[in-house]
């Protein structure tokens, strides 16, 4: 299959120019100006071509909670949001603690066949907080382990898990929350566990990825750790950089203006590795009953583009770095850059398109968003996976 995209503004972490991209056999074959290949051609004049986005933190809820989302509805939502790869969390039913459950998810994702899926394994068996013996039975294709919202309360268990992850060359993704402290103060709870998890990473030498950093102090600990050469990466979510003083239920909660300013400064200075959505769809009823989370994969680009690029003057190249290049690097895939030989996973966006977010239009089953009605700039026009269109607005 061949495809020529002409006259696009081509942007990735390292470049920005008007030109053409020729795709063949699912990869980026040629990049240049005035390319003339005799094949299907898209005239992308006025549009921007970016590497598609990769989301390191996603809940598709299958198996177990398919009334909230399933792999098909989630994949469709991801494609609409400009994503071609997601990293799924393990808080399914059953929990993703063994290869049977993980393979079920991977096979189902293949059958659906829209985007690439990586399934995380839990750190402790069935999130029991103690038993890590299942880690020895994970296939090498499982690159990341995480306890998600549970975190691992017992520091000795986490220490052993990190040592095992280091031995098996896996990344430990940490949702930093000390649950006993959450009832006292959610900042203290996040900060304490960020510090602990970084300390354990330093001790074990294990690669640690800190999920949804929301406080200034947590980001300060991460910056300090990076300066000291500790093997730590981190992500921020669109909602934690776009909202303040908002009590929409999500874990960690929406923070203060000072936190948001610090997170954005950290993005500008290059300390933030990735934007991840923590896409957490819920039914209207579950949400009413207090389930925390935001259905965010379809609004992430528009929210980040509006906040960071339009309002703060951060370059689109920088946004591409944290939405595509760095997540691809963490996942160890040949994606996230517009470069010859890389997967032709691309997204055409209209950066000037202004509209109001409307959850009725979500493909996700979860309509739970704090951004309902918000005016944003930037719409995903078309998403391509290995050169094949998986979403087309027109
Ligand atoms: O708000 C959240 N929702 N935070 C989490 O860590 C879990 C997630 C969910 O699974 O709903
Ligand atoms: Zn999560």
CSV table of C-alpha atoms and ligand atoms in Angstrom, one decimal:
chain,number,residue,atom,x,y,z
A,1,UNK,CA,0.0,0.0,0.0
A,2,UNK,CA,1.3,3.4,-1.0
A,3,UNK,CA,0.2,6.8,0.0
A,4,UNK,CA,1.5,10.3,-0.7
A,5,UNK,CA,0.6,13.2,1.7
A,6,UNK,CA,1.3,16.5,0.0
A,7,UNK,CA,1.7,20.2,1.1
A,8,UNK,CA,1.4,19.5,4.8
A,9,UNK,CA,3.1,21.4,7.5
A,10,UNK,CA,5.4,18.6,8.7
A,11,UNK,CA,6.1,18.8,12.4
A,12,UNK,CA,7.8,16.5,14.9
A,13,UNK,CA,10.2,17.0,17.8
A,14,UNK,CA,13.1,18.1,15.5
A,15,UNK,CA,11.5,19.7,12.5
A,16,UNK,CA,8.8,22.0,11.1
A,17,UNK,CA,8.5,22.7,7.4
A,18,UNK,CA,6.0,22.5,4.5
A,19,UNK,CA,6.5,19.4,2.5
A,20,UNK,CA,5.4,15.9,1.4
A,21,UNK,CA,5.6,12.4,2.9
A,22,UNK,CA,5.5,9.2,0.9
A,23,UNK,CA,4.5,6.0,2.6
A,24,UNK,CA,5.1,2.5,1.4
A,25,UNK,CA,4.8,-0.8,3.1
A,26,UNK,CA,3.5,0.8,6.2
A,27,UNK,CA,6.6,2.9,6.9
A,28,UNK,CA,7.8,6.4,6.1
A,29,UNK,CA,9.6,5.9,2.8
A,30,UNK,CA,10.5,9.4,1.6
A,31,UNK,CA,10.2,12.9,3.0
A,32,UNK,CA,10.8,16.0,0.9
A,33,UNK,CA,9.3,18.8,-1.2
A,34,UNK,CA,7.5,18.2,-4.5
A,35,UNK,CA,7.4,14.5,-4.3
A,36,UNK,CA,5.6,12.9,-7.3
A,37,UNK,CA,4.8,9.3,-6.7
A,38,UNK,CA,2.0,7.8,-8.8
A,39,UNK,CA,-0.3,6.6,-6.0
A,40,UNK,CA,-3.2,7.6,-3.8
A,41,UNK,CA,-2.6,11.2,-2.7
A,42,UNK,CA,-3.9,13.4,0.1
A,43,UNK,CA,-3.6,17.1,-0.4
A,44,UNK,CA,-3.0,18.3,3.1
A,45,UNK,CA,-2.6,22.0,2.4
A,46,UNK,CA,-3.5,24.0,5.5
A,47,UNK,CA,-3.1,21.0,7.8
A,48,UNK,CA,-0.3,19.9,10.0
A,49,UNK,CA,1.1,16.4,9.9
A,50,UNK,CA,2.4,15.1,13.2
A,51,UNK,CA,3.6,11.6,14.3
A,52,UNK,CA,0.4,10.1,15.9
A,53,UNK,CA,0.3,10.1,19.7
A,54,UNK,CA,1.2,7.4,22.1
A,55,UNK,CA,-0.6,7.2,25.4
A,56,UNK,CA,1.3,5.5,28.2
A,57,UNK,CA,-1.6,5.5,30.6
A,58,UNK,CA,-5.0,4.2,29.5
A,59,UNK,CA,-7.9,2.2,31.0
A,60,UNK,CA,-9.9,0.2,28.4
A,61,UNK,CA,-11.6,-1.9,31.1
A,62,UNK,CA,-11.7,-5.2,29.3
A,63,UNK,CA,-12.1,-7.8,30.7
A,64,UNK,CA,-14.5,-7.1,33.4
A,65,UNK,CA,-15.9,-3.7,33.1
A,66,UNK,CA,-17.0,-3.5,29.5
A,67,UNK,CA,-20.1,-1.4,30.4
A,68,UNK,CA,-17.6,1.4,31.0
A,69,UNK,CA,-15.4,0.8,27.9
A,70,UNK,CA,-14.1,-2.2,25.9
A,71,UNK,CA,-11.2,-2.7,23.6
A,72,UNK,CA,-13.2,-1.8,20.5
A,73,UNK,CA,-14.8,1.4,21.8
A,74,UNK,CA,-11.5,2.4,23.4
A,75,UNK,CA,-9.6,1.8,20.2
A,76,UNK,CA,-12.1,3.9,18.2
A,77,UNK,CA,-11.8,6.6,20.8
A,78,UNK,CA,-8.0,6.5,20.7
A,79,UNK,CA,-8.0,6.8,16.8
A,80,UNK,CA,-10.3,9.8,17.0
A,81,UNK,CA,-8.0,11.4,19.5
A,82,UNK,CA,-5.0,10.9,17.1
A,83,UNK,CA,-3.5,7.9,19.0
A,84,UNK,CA,-2.2,4.7,17.4
A,85,UNK,CA,-0.7,3.1,20.5
A,86,UNK,CA,-1.8,2.7,24.1
A,87,UNK,CA,-0.4,1.2,27.2
A,88,UNK,CA,-3.3,-0.4,29.1
A,89,UNK,CA,-3.5,-0.5,32.9
A,90,UNK,CA,-4.0,-3.8,34.8
A,91,UNK,CA,-7.1,-2.9,36.9
A,92,UNK,CA,-9.4,-5.2,34.9
A,93,UNK,CA,-11.4,-8.1,36.2
A,94,UNK,CA,-9.6,-10.5,36.5
A,95,UNK,CA,-6.6,-8.3,37.1
A,96,UNK,CA,-3.9,-8.6,34.5
A,97,UNK,CA,-1.5,-10.6,36.6
A,98,UNK,CA,-0.8,-13.6,34.3
A,99,UNK,CA,-0.2,-14.3,30.6
A,100,UNK,CA,-3.7,-15.8,30.1
A,101,UNK,CA,-5.4,-12.5,30.9
A,102,UNK,CA,-2.7,-10.4,29.2
A,103,UNK,CA,-2.9,-12.6,26.0
A,104,UNK,CA,-6.7,-12.3,26.1
A,105,UNK,CA,-6.4,-8.5,25.9
A,106,UNK,CA,-3.6,-8.6,23.2
A,107,UNK,CA,-5.6,-11.0,21.0
A,108,UNK,CA,-8.8,-9.0,21.4
A,109,UNK,CA,-6.9,-5.9,20.4
A,110,UNK,CA,-5.5,-7.7,17.4
A,111,UNK,CA,-8.9,-8.9,16.4
A,112,UNK,CA,-10.3,-5.3,16.7
A,113,UNK,CA,-7.2,-4.3,14.7
A,114,UNK,CA,-7.3,-0.5,15.0
A,115,UNK,CA,-4.4,0.5,17.1
A,116,UNK,CA,-1.4,-1.1,18.8
A,117,UNK,CA,-1.9,-2.2,22.4
A,118,UNK,CA,0.6,-3.0,25.1
A,119,UNK,CA,-0.9,-4.5,28.3
A,120,UNK,CA,0.7,-3.7,31.7
A,121,UNK,CA,1.0,-6.5,34.3
A,122,UNK,CA,0.2,-5.8,38.0
A,123,UNK,CA,3.1,-5.5,40.4
A,124,UNK,CA,1.5,-7.8,42.9
A,125,UNK,CA,-0.6,-10.8,42.1
A,126,UNK,CA,-4.3,-9.7,41.8
A,127,UNK,CA,-3.3,-6.5,43.5
A,128,UNK,CA,-2.9,-8.4,46.8
A,129,UNK,CA,-0.1,-6.1,47.9
A,130,UNK,CA,2.3,-8.9,48.8
A,131,UNK,CA,2.8,-11.7,46.3
A,132,UNK,CA,5.2,-10.9,43.4
A,133,UNK,CA,5.9,-14.5,42.3
A,134,UNK,CA,3.9,-14.0,39.1
A,135,UNK,CA,6.5,-11.6,37.8
A,136,UNK,CA,8.7,-14.6,37.0
A,137,UNK,CA,6.1,-16.0,34.6
A,138,UNK,CA,5.6,-12.8,32.5
A,139,UNK,CA,6.7,-13.0,28.9
A,140,UNK,CA,9.5,-10.6,27.8
A,141,UNK,CA,7.0,-8.7,25.6
A,142,UNK,CA,5.4,-7.3,28.8
A,143,UNK,CA,7.6,-4.2,29.2
A,144,UNK,CA,5.9,-2.4,32.1
A,145,UNK,CA,4.4,-3.4,35.5
A,146,UNK,CA,2.1,-1.2,37.5
A,147,UNK,CA,-0.2,-1.4,40.5
A,148,UNK,CA,-2.1,1.7,39.1
A,149,UNK,CA,-4.4,3.3,41.7
A,150,UNK,CA,-3.5,0.8,44.4
A,151,UNK,CA,0.2,1.6,44.4
A,152,UNK,CA,2.2,-0.9,46.6
A,153,UNK,CA,1.9,0.2,50.3
A,154,UNK,CA,4.5,-2.2,51.7
A,155,UNK,CA,7.9,-0.7,50.9
A,156,UNK,CA,9.7,-4.0,51.2
A,157,UNK,CA,7.4,-5.6,48.6
A,158,UNK,CA,8.0,-2.6,46.3
A,159,UNK,CA,11.7,-2.9,46.8
A,160,UNK,CA,11.6,-6.6,45.9
A,161,UNK,CA,9.4,-5.9,42.9
A,162,UNK,CA,11.8,-3.2,41.6
A,163,UNK,CA,14.8,-5.5,42.0
A,164,UNK,CA,12.9,-8.2,40.0
A,165,UNK,CA,11.9,-5.6,37.4
A,166,UNK,CA,15.5,-4.5,37.1
A,167,UNK,CA,16.6,-8.2,36.6
A,168,UNK,CA,13.9,-8.7,34.0
A,169,UNK,CA,14.4,-5.4,32.2
A,170,UNK,CA,11.0,-4.0,32.9
A,171,UNK,CA,9.8,-0.5,33.9
A,172,UNK,CA,7.9,0.0,37.1
A,173,UNK,CA,5.1,2.6,36.5
A,174,UNK,CA,4.1,4.2,39.8
A,175,UNK,CA,0.8,5.8,40.7
A,176,UNK,CA,2.2,7.5,43.8
A,177,UNK,CA,-0.4,7.5,46.6
A,178,UNK,CA,0.0,6.5,50.2
A,179,UNK,CA,-3.6,5.5,50.9
A,180,UNK,CA,-3.5,6.0,54.6
A,181,UNK,CA,-2.3,9.5,54.1
A,182,UNK,CA,-4.9,10.2,51.4
A,183,UNK,CA,-7.5,10.5,54.0
A,184,UNK,CA,-5.4,13.2,55.7
A,185,UNK,CA,-4.0,15.2,52.8
A,186,UNK,CA,-3.8,14.1,49.2
A,187,UNK,CA,-0.7,16.2,48.5
A,188,UNK,CA,1.2,14.6,51.4
A,189,UNK,CA,0.0,11.2,50.1
A,190,UNK,CA,1.3,11.8,46.6
A,191,UNK,CA,4.5,13.5,47.7
A,192,UNK,CA,5.5,10.8,50.2
A,193,UNK,CA,5.1,8.0,47.7
A,194,UNK,CA,6.8,9.9,44.9
A,195,UNK,CA,9.8,10.3,47.2
A,196,UNK,CA,9.7,6.7,48.4
A,197,UNK,CA,9.4,5.3,44.9
A,198,UNK,CA,12.3,7.4,43.7
A,199,UNK,CA,14.4,6.3,46.7
A,200,UNK,CA,13.7,2.7,45.8
A,201,UNK,CA,14.6,3.3,42.2
A,202,UNK,CA,17.9,4.8,43.3
A,203,UNK,CA,18.6,1.8,45.6
A,204,UNK,CA,17.7,-0.9,43.0
A,205,UNK,CA,18.7,0.9,39.8
A,206,UNK,CA,15.3,-0.1,38.4
A,207,UNK,CA,13.7,2.1,35.7
A,208,UNK,CA,10.7,3.9,37.2
A,209,UNK,CA,8.0,5.9,35.4
A,210,UNK,CA,6.1,8.3,37.7
A,211,UNK,CA,2.5,8.5,36.5
A,212,UNK,CA,0.3,11.6,36.5
A,213,UNK,CA,2.5,14.0,38.5
A,214,UNK,CA,0.2,16.6,39.9
A,215,UNK,CA,2.1,18.5,42.7
A,216,UNK,CA,5.0,21.0,42.6
A,217,UNK,CA,6.8,19.0,45.3
A,218,UNK,CA,6.6,15.7,43.4
A,219,UNK,CA,7.9,17.3,40.3
A,220,UNK,CA,10.7,18.9,42.4
A,221,UNK,CA,11.7,15.4,43.6
A,222,UNK,CA,11.7,14.1,40.1
A,223,UNK,CA,13.8,16.9,38.8
A,224,UNK,CA,16.3,16.4,41.6
A,225,UNK,CA,16.4,12.6,40.8
A,226,UNK,CA,17.0,13.2,37.1
A,227,UNK,CA,19.8,15.6,38.0
A,228,UNK,CA,21.3,12.9,40.1
A,229,UNK,CA,21.2,10.4,37.2
A,230,UNK,CA,18.4,8.2,38.7
A,231,UNK,CA,16.6,6.2,36.1
A,232,UNK,CA,13.3,8.0,36.3
A,233,UNK,CA,10.8,9.3,33.7
A,234,UNK,CA,7.5,11.0,34.3
A,235,UNK,CA,4.2,12.0,32.8
A,236,UNK,CA,1.6,14.7,33.3
A,237,UNK,CA,-2.0,14.6,32.3
A,238,UNK,CA,-3.9,17.2,30.2
A,239,UNK,CA,-6.3,17.7,33.1
A,240,UNK,CA,-3.5,18.4,35.6
A,241,UNK,CA,-2.0,21.1,33.4
A,242,UNK,CA,-5.3,22.7,32.2
A,243,UNK,CA,-7.4,22.8,35.4
A,244,UNK,CA,-7.1,24.4,38.8
A,245,UNK,CA,-9.6,24.8,41.7
A,246,UNK,CA,-11.9,22.2,40.3
A,247,UNK,CA,-13.4,19.4,42.3
A,248,UNK,CA,-14.2,17.0,39.4
A,249,UNK,CA,-13.4,13.6,40.9
A,250,UNK,CA,-10.1,12.2,39.7
A,251,UNK,CA,-7.0,10.6,41.3
A,252,UNK,CA,-4.8,12.5,41.9
A,253,UNK,CA,-7.1,15.5,42.3
A,254,UNK,CA,-6.9,18.7,40.4
A,255,UNK,CA,-4.4,20.9,42.1
A,256,UNK,CA,-3.6,24.6,42.7
A,257,UNK,CA,-2.5,27.3,40.2
A,258,UNK,CA,1.0,27.2,41.7
A,259,UNK,CA,1.3,23.5,40.8
A,260,UNK,CA,0.0,23.9,37.3
A,261,UNK,CA,2.5,26.8,36.7
A,262,UNK,CA,5.3,24.5,38.0
A,263,UNK,CA,4.3,21.6,35.8
A,264,UNK,CA,4.2,23.8,32.7
A,265,UNK,CA,7.6,25.3,33.6
A,266,UNK,CA,8.9,21.7,33.9
A,267,UNK,CA,7.6,20.9,30.4
A,268,UNK,CA,9.3,24.0,29.0
A,269,UNK,CA,12.5,23.1,30.7
A,270,UNK,CA,12.4,19.5,29.4
A,271,UNK,CA,11.9,17.6,32.7
A,272,UNK,CA,8.5,16.1,31.6
A,273,UNK,CA,8.9,13.0,29.4
A,274,UNK,CA,5.3,12.5,28.4
A,275,UNK,CA,1.7,13.6,28.4
A,276,UNK,CA,-0.5,10.7,29.2
A,277,UNK,CA,-4.3,10.9,29.5
A,278,UNK,CA,-5.1,8.4,32.3
A,279,UNK,CA,-8.2,7.8,30.1
A,280,UNK,CA,-10.6,6.5,32.8
A,281,UNK,CA,-14.1,6.0,31.3
A,282,UNK,CA,-17.0,5.4,33.7
A,283,UNK,CA,-20.7,5.1,33.2
A,284,UNK,CA,-22.9,8.1,34.2
A,285,UNK,CA,-24.2,6.1,37.2
A,286,UNK,CA,-20.7,5.1,38.4
A,287,UNK,CA,-19.6,8.7,38.1
A,288,UNK,CA,-22.6,9.9,40.0
A,289,UNK,CA,-21.7,7.4,42.7
A,290,UNK,CA,-18.2,8.9,43.0
A,291,UNK,CA,-15.9,6.9,40.7
A,292,UNK,CA,-12.8,9.0,40.1
A,293,UNK,CA,-11.5,9.5,36.5
A,294,UNK,CA,-11.8,11.3,33.2
A,295,UNK,CA,-12.5,10.0,29.7
A,296,UNK,CA,-9.7,11.9,28.2
A,297,UNK,CA,-8.2,10.3,25.1
A,298,UNK,CA,-10.4,12.2,22.6
A,299,UNK,CA,-9.7,15.6,24.1
A,300,UNK,CA,-6.0,15.4,25.0
A,301,UNK,CA,-4.6,16.9,21.9
A,302,UNK,CA,-7.0,19.9,21.8
A,303,UNK,CA,-6.6,20.5,25.5
A,304,UNK,CA,-2.8,20.4,25.5
A,305,UNK,CA,-2.6,22.3,22.2
A,306,UNK,CA,-4.8,25.1,23.5
A,307,UNK,CA,-3.1,25.3,26.9
A,308,UNK,CA,0.5,24.9,26.0
A,309,UNK,CA,0.8,26.0,22.4
A,310,UNK,CA,-1.9,28.7,22.0
A,311,UNK,CA,-1.9,30.1,25.5
A,312,UNK,CA,1.7,29.6,26.6
A,313,UNK,CA,3.6,29.8,23.3
A,314,UNK,CA,5.3,26.4,23.8
A,315,UNK,CA,6.2,25.0,20.3
A,316,UNK,CA,4.2,22.3,18.6
A,317,UNK,CA,7.5,20.5,18.3
A,318,UNK,CA,7.8,20.3,22.1
A,319,UNK,CA,4.2,19.0,22.3
A,320,UNK,CA,5.1,16.4,19.7
A,321,UNK,CA,8.1,15.4,21.7
A,322,UNK,CA,6.0,14.7,24.8
A,323,UNK,CA,3.0,13.2,23.1
A,324,UNK,CA,4.9,11.0,20.6
A,325,UNK,CA,8.7,10.8,20.5
A,326,UNK,CA,9.4,10.3,24.2
A,327,UNK,CA,6.5,7.8,24.8
A,328,UNK,CA,7.7,5.8,21.8
A,329,UNK,CA,11.2,5.8,23.3
A,330,UNK,CA,9.8,4.5,26.6
A,331,UNK,CA,7.7,1.8,24.8
A,332,UNK,CA,10.8,1.0,22.7
A,333,UNK,CA,9.0,1.2,19.3
A,334,UNK,CA,10.0,2.8,16.0
A,335,UNK,CA,7.3,5.4,16.1
A,336,UNK,CA,6.8,9.0,17.2
A,337,UNK,CA,9.0,10.7,14.7
A,338,UNK,CA,8.6,11.7,11.0
A,339,UNK,CA,11.7,9.9,9.9
A,340,UNK,CA,12.5,7.5,7.1
A,341,UNK,CA,12.1,3.9,8.1
A,342,UNK,CA,9.8,4.8,11.0
A,343,UNK,CA,6.2,3.4,11.2
A,344,UNK,CA,3.8,5.5,9.2
A,345,UNK,CA,1.7,6.2,12.3
A,346,UNK,CA,0.7,9.8,11.6
A,347,UNK,CA,-2.0,12.3,12.4
A,348,UNK,CA,-3.3,15.3,10.4
A,349,UNK,CA,-4.5,18.1,12.6
A,350,UNK,CA,-6.1,21.5,12.0
A,351,UNK,CA,-4.4,23.6,14.5
A,352,UNK,CA,-6.6,26.6,13.9
A,353,UNK,CA,-9.9,24.9,14.2
A,354,UNK,CA,-11.9,26.3,17.1
A,355,UNK,CA,-14.8,24.4,18.7
A,356,UNK,CA,-16.4,23.5,22.0
A,357,UNK,CA,-15.8,20.1,23.5
A,358,UNK,CA,-19.0,18.0,23.4
A,359,UNK,CA,-19.0,14.6,25.1
A,360,UNK,CA,-22.0,13.4,23.0
A,361,UNK,CA,-19.6,13.1,20.1
A,362,UNK,CA,-17.2,10.9,22.0
A,363,UNK,CA,-16.6,7.4,20.6
A,364,UNK,CA,-15.7,6.3,24.1
A,365,UNK,CA,-18.5,4.8,26.2
A,366,UNK,CA,-17.3,7.2,29.0
A,367,UNK,CA,-18.7,10.7,28.7
A,368,UNK,CA,-17.1,11.7,32.0
A,369,UNK,CA,-15.3,14.9,31.2
A,370,UNK,CA,-14.6,18.1,33.1
A,371,UNK,CA,-14.1,19.8,29.7
A,372,UNK,CA,-17.7,19.8,28.5
A,373,UNK,CA,-18.3,23.0,26.6
A,374,UNK,CA,-14.7,24.2,26.8
A,375,UNK,CA,-13.5,26.2,23.9
A,376,UNK,CA,-10.4,24.6,22.3
A,377,UNK,CA,-8.2,25.0,19.3
A,378,UNK,CA,-7.0,22.0,17.3
A,379,UNK,CA,-8.9,19.2,15.9
A,380,UNK,CA,-7.7,15.7,14.7
A,381,UNK,CA,-8.7,15.5,11.0
A,382,UNK,CA,-7.3,12.1,10.1
A,383,UNK,CA,-5.3,9.4,11.9
A,384,UNK,CA,-3.1,6.9,10.0
A,385,UNK,CA,-1.8,3.6,11.3
A,386,UNK,CA,1.0,2.1,9.2
A,387,UNK,CA,-0.3,4.3,6.4
A,388,UNK,CA,-3.9,3.1,6.7
A,389,UNK,CA,-6.6,5.5,7.7
A,390,UNK,CA,-8.2,4.5,11.1
A,391,UNK,CA,-10.0,7.8,11.7
A,392,UNK,CA,-11.3,10.4,9.2
A,393,UNK,CA,-13.3,13.4,10.3
A,394,UNK,CA,-14.6,14.0,6.8
B,1,LIG,O1,-8.9,8.9,38.5
B,1,LIG,C1,-8.5,7.7,38.4
B,1,LIG,N1,-9.2,6.8,37.8
B,1,LIG,N2,-7.3,7.5,38.8
B,1,LIG,C2,-6.8,6.2,38.8
B,1,LIG,O2,-5.7,6.0,39.2
B,1,LIG,C3,-7.6,5.1,38.4
B,1,LIG,C4,-8.6,5.5,37.4
B,1,LIG,C5,-9.6,4.5,37.1
B,1,LIG,O3,-9.3,3.3,36.9
B,1,LIG,O4,-10.8,4.8,37.0
B,2,LIG,ZN1,-4.7,5.2,35.8
